[in-house]
CSV table of C-alpha atoms and ligand atoms in Angstrom, one decimal:
chain,number,residue,atom,x,y,z
V,434,MET,CA,-14.7,17.4,12.1
V,435,PRO,CA,-11.2,18.5,12.8
V,436,ASP,CA,-9.2,20.4,10.2
V,437,LEU,CA,-7.7,17.7,8.0
V,438,GLN,CA,-6.3,20.0,5.3
V,439,PHE,CA,-2.7,19.1,4.7
V,440,PRO,CA,-0.3,21.0,2.4
V,441,PRO,CA,0.3,19.6,-1.1
V,442,GLY,CA,2.9,16.9,-1.1
V,443,PHE,CA,2.0,15.6,2.4
V,444,ARG,CA,1.9,11.8,2.1
V,445,PHE,CA,-0.5,9.3,3.6
V,446,GLY,CA,0.4,5.6,4.0
V,447,VAL,CA,0.2,2.5,6.1
V,448,SER,CA,2.7,0.5,8.2
V,449,THR,CA,3.4,-3.2,8.9
V,450,ALA,CA,6.3,-5.3,10.1
V,451,ALA,CA,7.6,-8.6,8.8
V,452,TYR,CA,7.2,-11.0,11.7
V,453,GLN,CA,3.7,-9.5,12.4
V,454,ILE,CA,2.3,-10.3,8.9
V,455,GLU,CA,4.5,-12.6,6.8
V,456,GLY,CA,4.2,-16.1,8.3
V,457,ALA,CA,6.1,-18.7,6.1
V,458,VAL,CA,8.8,-18.8,8.8
V,459,ALA,CA,10.5,-21.9,7.4
V,460,GLU,CA,10.2,-21.0,3.7
V,461,GLY,CA,12.5,-19.3,1.2
V,462,GLY,CA,15.5,-20.2,3.3
V,463,ARG,CA,14.6,-18.0,6.2
V,464,GLY,CA,16.4,-18.7,9.4
V,465,PRO,CA,14.9,-18.5,12.9
V,466,SER,CA,14.7,-15.2,14.7
V,467,ILE,CA,14.4,-14.4,18.4
V,468,TRP,CA,10.7,-13.9,18.0
V,469,ASP,CA,10.3,-17.5,16.7
V,470,THR,CA,12.1,-18.7,19.8
V,471,PHE,CA,10.2,-16.4,22.2
V,472,ALA,CA,6.7,-17.2,20.7
V,473,HIS,CA,7.4,-20.9,20.8
V,474,THR,CA,8.4,-20.8,24.5
V,475,PRO,CA,5.2,-21.8,26.4
V,476,GLY,CA,3.6,-19.1,28.4
V,477,LEU,CA,5.2,-16.1,26.8
V,478,THR,CA,2.5,-15.0,24.4
V,479,ARG,CA,-1.2,-14.8,24.9
V,480,GLY,CA,-2.7,-18.2,24.1
V,481,GLY,CA,0.6,-19.4,22.8
V,482,ASP,CA,0.1,-17.5,19.6
V,483,THR,CA,3.1,-17.4,17.2
V,484,GLY,CA,3.9,-15.7,13.9
V,485,ASP,CA,4.2,-19.0,12.1
V,486,VAL,CA,1.3,-18.1,9.8
V,487,ALA,CA,0.3,-14.6,10.9
V,488,CYS,CA,-1.5,-12.9,7.9
V,489,ASP,CA,0.2,-15.3,5.4
V,490,HIS,CA,1.4,-12.2,3.7
V,491,TYR,CA,4.4,-14.1,2.3
V,492,HIS,CA,2.0,-15.9,0.0
V,493,ARG,CA,-0.7,-13.2,-0.3
V,494,TRP,CA,1.5,-10.1,-0.9
V,495,GLU,CA,0.1,-9.4,-4.3
V,496,SER,CA,-3.5,-9.2,-3.2
V,497,ASP,CA,-2.4,-7.2,-0.1
V,498,LEU,CA,-0.7,-4.7,-2.5
V,499,ASP,CA,-4.0,-4.6,-4.4
V,500,LEU,CA,-5.8,-3.7,-1.2
V,501,MET,CA,-3.3,-0.8,-0.7
V,502,ALA,CA,-3.9,0.4,-4.2
V,503,ARG,CA,-7.6,0.4,-3.5
V,504,LEU,CA,-6.9,2.4,-0.4
V,505,GLY,CA,-5.0,4.9,-2.5
V,506,ALA,CA,-2.0,4.8,-0.1
V,507,GLY,CA,0.9,7.0,-1.3
V,508,ALA,CA,3.4,5.1,0.9
V,509,TYR,CA,3.8,1.6,2.4
V,510,ARG,CA,6.1,1.2,5.4
V,511,PHE,CA,7.1,-2.5,5.7
V,512,SER,CA,10.1,-4.2,7.3
V,513,ILE,CA,12.6,-6.7,5.9
V,514,ALA,CA,13.1,-9.9,7.9
V,515,TRP,CA,16.9,-10.0,8.5
V,516,PRO,CA,16.8,-13.8,8.9
V,517,ARG,CA,15.3,-14.0,5.3
V,518,ILE,CA,18.4,-12.1,4.0
V,519,GLN,CA,21.0,-13.7,6.2
V,520,PRO,CA,19.5,-16.9,7.9
V,521,THR,CA,22.2,-16.8,10.6
V,522,GLY,CA,22.8,-13.0,10.6
V,523,SER,CA,26.1,-13.0,8.7
V,524,GLY,CA,27.6,-14.1,5.5
V,525,PRO,CA,26.4,-13.9,1.9
V,526,ALA,CA,22.8,-13.0,1.1
V,527,ASN,CA,20.2,-15.6,0.6
V,528,PRO,CA,18.9,-15.0,-2.9
V,529,ALA,CA,15.3,-16.2,-2.2
V,530,GLY,CA,15.1,-13.6,0.6
V,531,LEU,CA,16.2,-10.7,-1.5
V,532,ASP,CA,14.0,-11.9,-4.4
V,533,PHE,CA,10.9,-11.7,-2.2
V,534,TYR,CA,11.4,-8.1,-1.3
V,535,ASP,CA,12.5,-7.2,-4.8
V,536,ARG,CA,9.2,-8.4,-6.1
V,537,LEU,CA,7.4,-6.5,-3.4
V,538,VAL,CA,9.2,-3.3,-4.2
V,539,ASP,CA,8.4,-3.6,-7.9
V,540,GLY,CA,4.8,-4.5,-7.1
V,541,LEU,CA,4.6,-1.2,-5.1
V,542,ALA,CA,6.1,0.8,-7.9
V,543,ALA,CA,3.6,-0.7,-10.4
V,544,ARG,CA,0.8,0.6,-8.1
V,545,GLY,CA,2.3,4.0,-7.6
V,546,ILE,CA,3.0,3.4,-3.9
V,547,ASP,CA,6.3,4.5,-2.4
V,548,PRO,CA,8.3,1.8,-0.5
V,549,LEU,CA,9.5,2.9,3.0
V,550,VAL,CA,11.7,0.1,4.3
V,551,THR,CA,12.5,-0.7,7.9
V,552,LEU,CA,15.6,-2.9,8.2
V,553,PHE,CA,15.1,-4.1,11.8
V,554,HIS,CA,11.7,-4.5,13.4
V,555,TRP,CA,12.8,-6.7,16.3
V,556,ASP,CA,13.3,-10.0,14.5
V,557,LEU,CA,17.0,-10.5,15.2
V,558,PRO,CA,18.5,-13.8,13.7
V,559,GLN,CA,18.6,-16.3,16.6
V,560,ALA,CA,22.2,-17.2,15.7
V,561,LEU,CA,23.2,-13.6,16.6
V,562,GLN,CA,21.3,-13.8,19.9
V,563,ASP,CA,23.2,-17.0,20.7
V,564,GLU,CA,26.4,-14.9,20.4
V,565,GLY,CA,25.0,-12.3,22.9
V,566,GLY,CA,22.6,-10.3,20.7
V,567,TRP,CA,22.7,-6.6,21.2
V,568,ALA,CA,24.9,-6.9,24.2
V,569,ASN,CA,27.6,-7.9,21.8
V,570,ARG,CA,29.3,-5.1,19.8
V,571,ASP,CA,29.7,-7.5,16.8
V,572,THR,CA,25.9,-7.4,16.3
V,573,ALA,CA,26.2,-3.8,15.3
V,574,MET,CA,28.9,-4.7,12.7
V,575,ARG,CA,26.7,-7.5,11.4
V,576,PHE,CA,23.8,-5.0,11.0
V,577,GLY,CA,26.0,-2.7,8.9
V,578,GLU,CA,26.8,-5.6,6.5
V,579,TYR,CA,23.1,-6.6,6.3
V,580,ALA,CA,22.1,-3.0,5.5
V,581,GLU,CA,24.7,-3.0,2.7
V,582,LEU,CA,23.3,-6.2,1.1
V,583,VAL,CA,19.8,-4.9,1.1
V,584,ALA,CA,20.8,-1.4,-0.1
V,585,GLU,CA,22.8,-2.9,-3.0
V,586,ARG,CA,19.8,-4.8,-4.2
V,587,LEU,CA,16.9,-2.4,-3.5
V,588,GLY,CA,18.6,1.0,-3.2
V,589,ASP,CA,17.6,2.2,-6.6
V,590,ARG,CA,13.8,2.0,-5.8
V,591,VAL,CA,13.3,2.4,-2.0
V,592,LYS,CA,12.1,5.9,-1.2
V,593,MET,CA,13.1,6.1,2.5
V,594,TRP,CA,15.1,3.8,4.8
V,595,ILE,CA,14.4,3.3,8.4
V,596,THR,CA,17.3,1.6,10.1
V,597,LEU,CA,15.6,0.5,13.4
V,598,ASN,CA,12.1,0.4,14.7
V,599,GLU,CA,11.6,1.7,18.2
V,600,PRO,CA,15.0,0.8,19.7
V,601,TYR,CA,13.7,2.0,23.1
V,602,ILE,CA,10.7,-0.5,23.1
V,603,HIS,CA,13.0,-3.3,21.9
V,604,PHE,CA,15.4,-2.4,24.7
V,605,ALA,CA,12.9,-1.9,27.5
V,606,LEU,CA,10.4,-4.6,26.8
V,607,GLY,CA,12.8,-7.1,25.4
V,608,HIS,CA,15.9,-6.6,27.5
V,609,VAL,CA,14.7,-5.1,30.8
V,610,GLN,CA,11.1,-6.2,31.4
V,611,GLY,CA,11.5,-9.5,29.5
V,612,VAL,CA,8.0,-9.4,28.0
V,613,HIS,CA,9.2,-9.2,24.4
V,614,ALA,CA,11.9,-11.3,22.7
V,615,PRO,CA,14.7,-12.0,23.6
V,616,GLY,CA,12.9,-12.1,27.1
V,617,LEU,CA,15.9,-10.7,29.1
V,618,THR,CA,15.7,-9.0,32.4
V,619,MET,CA,18.9,-7.0,32.6
V,620,LEU,CA,18.8,-4.6,35.5
V,621,SER,CA,22.3,-3.3,35.5
V,622,ASP,CA,24.7,-3.0,32.6
V,623,GLN,CA,22.0,-2.0,30.2
V,624,LEU,CA,24.2,0.5,28.3
V,625,PRO,CA,25.8,-2.1,26.0
V,626,VAL,CA,22.4,-3.0,24.5
V,627,VAL,CA,21.5,0.7,24.1
V,628,HIS,CA,24.9,1.6,22.6
V,629,HIS,CA,25.1,-1.2,20.2
V,630,LEU,CA,21.6,-0.5,18.9
V,631,LEU,CA,22.7,3.1,18.3
V,632,LEU,CA,25.9,2.0,16.7
V,633,ALA,CA,24.0,-0.3,14.4
V,634,HIS,CA,21.9,2.6,13.4
V,635,GLY,CA,25.0,4.6,12.6
V,636,LEU,CA,26.7,1.8,10.6
V,637,GLY,CA,23.4,1.3,8.8
V,638,VAL,CA,23.3,5.0,7.8
V,639,SER,CA,26.8,4.7,6.4
V,640,ALA,CA,26.0,1.6,4.4
V,641,LEU,CA,22.6,2.9,3.1
V,642,ARG,CA,24.0,6.3,2.1
V,643,ARG,CA,26.9,4.5,0.2
V,644,ALA,CA,24.5,2.3,-1.8
V,645,SER,CA,21.4,4.4,-2.2
V,646,GLY,CA,20.3,8.0,-2.7
V,647,ALA,CA,17.2,7.7,-0.6
V,648,PRO,CA,16.8,9.5,2.7
V,649,VAL,CA,17.6,7.6,5.9
V,650,THR,CA,15.9,7.7,9.3
V,651,LEU,CA,15.0,5.5,12.3
V,652,ALA,CA,11.5,5.2,13.9
V,653,ASN,CA,11.5,6.1,17.5
V,654,ASN,CA,8.6,5.7,19.9
V,655,TYR,CA,8.1,8.9,21.8
V,656,SER,CA,5.8,9.6,24.7
V,657,PRO,CA,5.3,12.9,26.5
V,658,VAL,CA,6.0,12.4,30.2
V,659,TRP,CA,3.6,13.6,32.8
V,660,PRO,CA,4.9,13.5,36.4
V,661,LYS,CA,2.4,12.2,38.9
V,662,SER,CA,2.9,15.1,41.3
V,663,GLU,CA,5.0,18.1,42.2
V,664,SER,CA,7.0,16.1,44.7
V,665,ASP,CA,10.8,16.0,44.1
V,666,GLU,CA,10.6,12.2,44.0
V,667,ASP,CA,8.0,12.1,41.2
V,668,GLN,CA,9.7,14.9,39.3
V,669,LEU,CA,13.0,13.0,39.4
V,670,ALA,CA,11.5,9.8,38.4
V,671,ALA,CA,9.7,11.5,35.5
V,672,ALA,CA,13.0,13.1,34.4
V,673,MET,CA,14.7,9.7,34.4
V,674,TYR,CA,11.9,8.1,32.4
V,675,ASP,CA,11.9,11.0,29.9
V,676,LEU,CA,15.7,10.4,29.6
V,677,VAL,CA,15.4,6.7,28.7
V,678,GLN,CA,12.3,6.8,26.5
V,679,ASN,CA,12.6,10.2,24.7
V,680,HIS,CA,16.3,11.2,24.8
V,681,LEU,CA,18.5,8.2,25.0
V,682,PHE,CA,17.9,7.1,21.4
V,683,THR,CA,17.7,10.6,19.9
V,684,ASP,CA,20.3,12.8,21.6
V,685,PRO,CA,23.3,10.7,20.4
V,686,ILE,CA,22.0,10.8,16.9
V,687,LEU,CA,20.9,14.5,16.6
V,688,LEU,CA,23.3,16.0,19.2
V,689,GLY,CA,26.3,13.6,19.0
V,690,GLN,CA,26.2,13.0,22.8
V,691,TYR,CA,24.3,11.0,25.4
V,692,PRO,CA,21.9,12.9,27.6
V,693,PRO,CA,23.4,14.0,30.9
V,694,GLY,CA,22.8,11.4,33.6
V,695,TYR,CA,22.8,8.4,31.3
V,696,GLU,CA,25.7,6.8,33.2
V,697,PHE,CA,23.3,5.1,35.6
V,698,LEU,CA,22.6,2.6,32.8
V,699,THR,CA,25.9,0.8,33.6
V,700,THR,CA,28.1,-0.1,36.5
V,701,ALA,CA,31.1,-0.5,34.1
V,702,ASP,CA,33.4,2.2,32.8
V,703,VAL,CA,31.5,4.0,30.1
V,704,ASP,CA,34.6,4.3,28.0
V,705,SER,CA,34.8,0.5,27.8
V,706,ILE,CA,31.4,0.5,26.0
V,707,VAL,CA,31.3,3.9,24.1
V,708,MET,CA,34.5,3.7,22.1
V,709,GLU,CA,36.3,6.5,20.5
V,710,GLY,CA,34.7,7.5,17.2
V,711,ASP,CA,31.4,5.8,17.9
V,712,LEU,CA,29.4,9.0,18.5
V,713,GLU,CA,30.6,10.3,15.2
V,714,VAL,CA,29.3,7.2,13.4
V,715,ILE,CA,26.0,7.5,15.4
V,716,SER,CA,25.5,11.2,14.7
V,717,GLN,CA,25.9,11.2,11.0
V,718,PRO,CA,23.1,13.3,9.4
V,719,ILE,CA,19.8,11.7,8.9
V,720,GLN,CA,17.3,13.1,6.4
V,721,ALA,CA,14.1,12.6,8.4
V,722,LEU,CA,13.0,11.6,11.9
V,723,GLY,CA,10.4,8.8,12.2
V,724,VAL,CA,8.0,9.3,15.0
V,725,ASN,CA,5.7,6.5,16.4
V,726,TYR,CA,3.1,7.7,18.8
V,727,TYR,CA,0.6,5.8,20.9
V,728,ASN,CA,0.1,7.6,24.3
V,729,PRO,CA,1.7,9.7,27.1
V,730,SER,CA,3.4,8.3,30.2
V,731,LEU,CA,2.2,9.2,33.7
V,732,ILE,CA,5.2,8.6,35.9
V,733,ALA,CA,5.8,8.3,39.7
V,734,ALA,CA,8.7,7.4,41.8
V,735,ALA,CA,8.9,3.6,42.4
V,736,PRO,CA,8.2,2.2,45.8
V,737,GLU,CA,11.2,1.4,47.9
V,738,GLY,CA,12.8,-1.9,46.8
V,739,ASP,CA,11.6,-1.8,43.2
V,740,PRO,CA,14.2,-2.7,40.7
V,741,LEU,CA,13.6,0.3,38.5
V,742,PRO,CA,13.5,4.0,39.8
V,743,PHE,CA,10.1,4.8,38.2
V,744,VAL,CA,6.6,3.3,37.6
V,745,ARG,CA,4.3,4.0,34.7
V,746,LEU,CA,0.7,4.6,36.1
V,747,ASP,CA,-2.7,4.2,34.4
V,748,ILE,CA,-3.9,7.4,32.9
V,749,GLU,CA,-7.6,8.0,33.9
V,750,GLY,CA,-10.1,10.4,32.4
V,751,TYR,CA,-9.6,9.6,28.7
V,752,PRO,CA,-11.3,7.1,26.4
V,753,LYS,CA,-9.5,3.8,26.2
V,754,THR,CA,-8.7,1.6,23.2
V,755,ALA,CA,-9.4,-2.2,23.2
V,756,PHE,CA,-5.8,-2.5,24.4
V,757,ASP,CA,-6.7,-0.2,27.4
V,758,TRP,CA,-4.4,2.5,26.1
V,759,PRO,CA,-5.6,6.0,26.8
V,760,VAL,CA,-6.6,8.1,23.8
V,761,VAL,CA,-4.7,11.4,24.1
V,762,PRO,CA,-4.2,12.9,20.7
V,763,ASP,CA,-2.9,16.2,22.1
V,764,GLY,CA,0.1,14.2,23.4
V,765,LEU,CA,1.3,13.9,19.8
V,766,ARG,CA,1.2,17.7,19.4
V,767,GLU,CA,3.0,18.0,22.7
V,768,LEU,CA,5.8,15.6,21.8
V,769,LEU,CA,6.3,17.1,18.3
V,770,VAL,CA,6.6,20.6,19.7
V,771,GLY,CA,8.9,19.2,22.4
V,772,LEU,CA,11.2,17.7,19.8
V,773,LYS,CA,11.4,21.0,18.0
V,774,GLU,CA,12.2,22.8,21.2
V,775,ARG,CA,14.9,20.3,22.2
V,776,TYR,CA,16.6,19.8,18.8
V,777,ALA,CA,15.8,23.1,17.1
V,778,ASP,CA,17.8,23.4,13.9
V,779,ARG,CA,19.2,19.9,14.2
V,780,LEU,CA,15.7,18.4,13.9
V,781,PRO,CA,15.2,17.0,10.4
V,782,PRO,CA,11.7,16.9,8.8
V,783,ILE,CA,9.4,14.4,10.6
V,784,TRP,CA,7.5,11.5,9.3
V,785,ILE,CA,4.9,10.0,11.5
V,786,THR,CA,5.8,6.3,11.0
V,787,GLU,CA,3.1,4.8,13.3
V,788,SER,CA,-0.1,5.9,15.0
V,789,GLY,CA,-3.2,3.8,15.5
V,790,CYS,CA,-5.4,1.9,17.9
V,791,SER,CA,-6.6,-1.6,18.7
V,792,TYR,CA,-10.4,-1.8,18.0
V,793,PRO,CA,-12.2,-5.0,17.0
V,794,ASP,CA,-15.4,-4.0,15.1
V,795,LEU,CA,-15.9,-3.7,11.4
V,796,ASP,CA,-17.9,-0.5,12.0
V,797,ASP,CA,-15.1,1.3,13.7
V,798,GLN,CA,-16.0,5.0,14.2
V,799,PHE,CA,-13.6,4.7,17.2
V,800,ARG,CA,-10.6,4.2,14.9
V,801,ILE,CA,-11.8,6.9,12.5
V,802,ASP,CA,-12.0,9.4,15.5
V,803,TYR,CA,-8.6,8.1,16.7
V,804,ILE,CA,-6.8,8.7,13.4
V,805,ALA,CA,-8.6,12.0,12.9
V,806,GLY,CA,-7.5,13.1,16.4
V,807,ASP,CA,-3.9,12.3,15.7
V,808,LEU,CA,-4.0,14.1,12.3
V,809,ALA,CA,-5.5,17.2,13.9
V,810,ALA,CA,-2.7,17.1,16.5
V,811,ILE,CA,-0.1,16.9,13.7
V,812,ARG,CA,-1.8,19.9,11.9
V,813,ALA,CA,-1.6,21.8,15.2
V,814,ALA,CA,2.1,21.0,15.5
V,815,MET,CA,2.7,22.0,11.9
V,816,ASP,CA,1.0,25.3,12.6
V,817,ALA,CA,3.4,25.8,15.5
V,818,GLY,CA,6.4,25.4,13.1
V,819,VAL,CA,7.1,21.7,13.1
V,820,GLU,CA,7.9,20.3,9.7
V,821,VAL,CA,6.0,17.0,9.1
V,822,HIS,CA,6.1,15.3,5.7
V,823,GLY,CA,3.9,12.3,6.0
V,824,TYR,CA,1.8,10.0,8.1
V,825,CYS,CA,1.7,6.2,8.1
V,826,THR,CA,-1.1,4.6,10.2
V,827,TRP,CA,-0.5,1.4,12.1
V,828,SER,CA,-1.7,-0.8,10.6
V,829,LEU,CA,-3.0,-2.0,7.2
V,830,LEU,CA,-4.0,-5.4,8.6
V,831,ASP,CA,-4.9,-6.9,11.9
V,832,ASN,CA,-1.7,-8.8,12.7
V,833,PHE,CA,0.5,-10.6,15.3
V,834,GLU,CA,0.6,-8.0,18.1
V,835,TRP,CA,3.7,-9.5,19.8
V,836,ALA,CA,3.1,-10.8,23.3
V,837,GLU,CA,-0.6,-10.1,22.9
V,838,GLY,CA,-0.9,-12.5,19.9
V,839,TYR,CA,-3.9,-12.0,17.7
V,840,GLU,CA,-6.2,-10.6,20.3
V,841,GLN,CA,-5.4,-6.9,19.6
V,842,ARG,CA,-6.6,-5.6,16.2
V,843,PHE,CA,-4.9,-2.6,14.8
V,844,GLY,CA,-5.9,-3.0,11.1
V,845,LEU,CA,-7.9,-0.8,8.7
V,846,VAL,CA,-8.6,-4.3,7.4
V,847,HIS,CA,-10.0,-7.0,9.5
V,848,VAL,CA,-8.3,-10.4,9.1
V,849,ASP,CA,-10.1,-13.7,9.9
V,850,PHE,CA,-7.1,-15.8,11.1
V,851,ASP,CA,-8.9,-19.1,10.3
V,852,THR,CA,-9.6,-18.3,6.7
V,853,GLN,CA,-7.2,-15.4,6.0
V,854,GLN,CA,-10.2,-13.5,4.6
V,855,ARG,CA,-9.5,-9.7,4.6
V,856,THR,CA,-12.5,-7.4,5.2
V,857,PRO,CA,-12.0,-3.7,5.0
V,858,ARG,CA,-13.4,-1.8,8.1
V,859,ARG,CA,-15.3,1.4,7.8
V,860,SER,CA,-12.1,3.2,8.7
V,861,PHE,CA,-10.5,1.9,5.5
V,862,GLU,CA,-13.2,3.7,3.4
V,863,TRP,CA,-12.7,6.9,5.5
V,864,TYR,CA,-8.9,6.7,5.2
V,865,ARG,CA,-9.2,6.1,1.4
V,866,GLU,CA,-10.9,9.4,1.0
V,867,LEU,CA,-8.1,11.1,2.8
V,868,CYS,CA,-5.4,9.3,0.7
V,869,THR,CA,-7.1,9.9,-2.6
V,870,ALA,CA,-7.8,13.6,-1.8
V,871,ALA,CA,-4.1,14.0,-0.9
V,872,ALA,CA,-2.7,12.4,-4.0
V,873,PRO,CA,-5.2,12.2,-6.9
V,874,ARG,CA,-3.9,9.5,-9.1
V,875,PRO,CA,-4.9,8.8,-12.7
V,876,ASP,CA,-5.2,5.1,-12.1
V,877,LEU,CA,-7.8,5.6,-9.4
V,878,GLN,CA,-9.8,8.6,-10.5
V,879,GLY,CA,-9.5,8.6,-14.2
V,880,ASP,CA,-6.9,10.7,-16.0
V,881,PRO,CA,-7.6,14.3,-14.9
V,882,THR,CA,-5.8,15.7,-17.9
V,883,GLY,CA,-7.5,13.4,-20.4
Z,339,LIG,C1,4.8,-0.6,18.3
Z,339,LIG,N1,4.3,0.1,24.7
Z,339,LIG,O1,5.1,-1.4,19.4
Z,339,LIG,C2,5.4,-1.4,17.2
Z,339,LIG,O2,6.3,-0.7,16.3
Z,339,LIG,C3,4.5,-2.3,16.4
Z,339,LIG,O3,5.1,-3.4,15.9
Z,339,LIG,C4,3.3,-2.6,17.3
Z,339,LIG,O4,2.4,-3.5,16.6
Z,339,LIG,C5,2.6,-1.3,17.6
Z,339,LIG,O5,3.4,-0.4,18.2
Z,339,LIG,C6,1.3,-1.5,18.5
Z,339,LIG,O6,1.7,-1.9,19.7
Z,339,LIG,C7,4.8,-1.0,20.7
Z,339,LIG,O7,4.2,-0.8,25.6
Z,339,LIG,C8,4.7,-1.9,21.7
Z,339,LIG,O8,4.3,1.3,25.0
Z,339,LIG,C9,4.6,-1.6,23.0
Z,339,LIG,C10,4.5,-0.3,23.4
Z,339,LIG,C11,4.6,0.7,22.4
Z,339,LIG,C12,4.8,0.4,21.1
């Protein structure tokens, strides 16, 4: 058993995202998002699965909160669906949308669970995509206005804000590889999408800090990069991959500048995209850094004629999750120590905002070992001087795993998608012990003072 002793105050929680669990896509005045469009386009998701119903959390939120209370979770990271707040991505707030999240936040408070709120987990209002989406600078402005509407309503109760979830994955899978919404394959001129996501983050920070006292961060997906060989070609390819996945969405925020070499992302004049003053907006202080970790990246130079300069290879010699992702907990220690080395005093305290695995069975020792491995890696990084404040596992429930539909199961709780029955897996009971040991609460354990 790894050393799972964490300092007092370290928080344990669970993560979800709106489109993956809510369903009720045409209720409460919600407008369509790019994920509705993508999932309803034949052939783009496994088996044609969509988020139309998902976990039906929109109707079952109260019993889902009860599950979290049973788990003893100290924090719940969920996302707000922008198209519930602004059905077309701009203009006044839709009251029914704000009301839904208002009730959710109050329901969490009543159960002693801290709300950690993500504003953008990939479900862009379709109307904004029709105007160019993230390639259009206006989308960043619209995001700032949306952030303000949410913060004005919930800012007194939310405990941490996360502007964007994994902008790199949204950019790479959604705008370069085309396997996620909006399904674009942009091979040159990628910088506008990158820059407008970063600008949206910065404008979001301004709005959130104006209207709320809670700390603000974003959740980035980091992956330690392993070059395939010592060859110059593989080393160069690995450095470029490291730049886009690990530095492109962090250097501008923490260092106020793009990483050297980023210019290859556009054929246009950089100054026509990165306007004066933008980097100041982007690099405003954030009070935490959200880290999502799944696995390292083994990188080689791409064969001649490939559209991209690098390829990501299979990592052999490690156990694999049901998703075929290698299980490399030490990669989490490696990346955390690497963040500390690169950003030094500019690195704010870290929250692990996602880590977890796809595994189907109810008796899921595999998931227990997976989470325990990641927690041991976090402990090791903390012992090496990295400040980590909390851990949210992905995910509370099996849910709509994007292009993979309902096949991949990341939940501590199994969901039968025909009946919507929730069944806690063995990992739920194991994680409950961890949560309750970290934060003994009177409502769960009897009043210790009484
Ligand atoms: C993250 N990759 O997505 C997301 O934040 C979650 O919504 C998602 O359910 C979870 O991880 C599990 O996949 C990722 O291809 C999607 O490397 C793809 C990758 C990484 C993260």
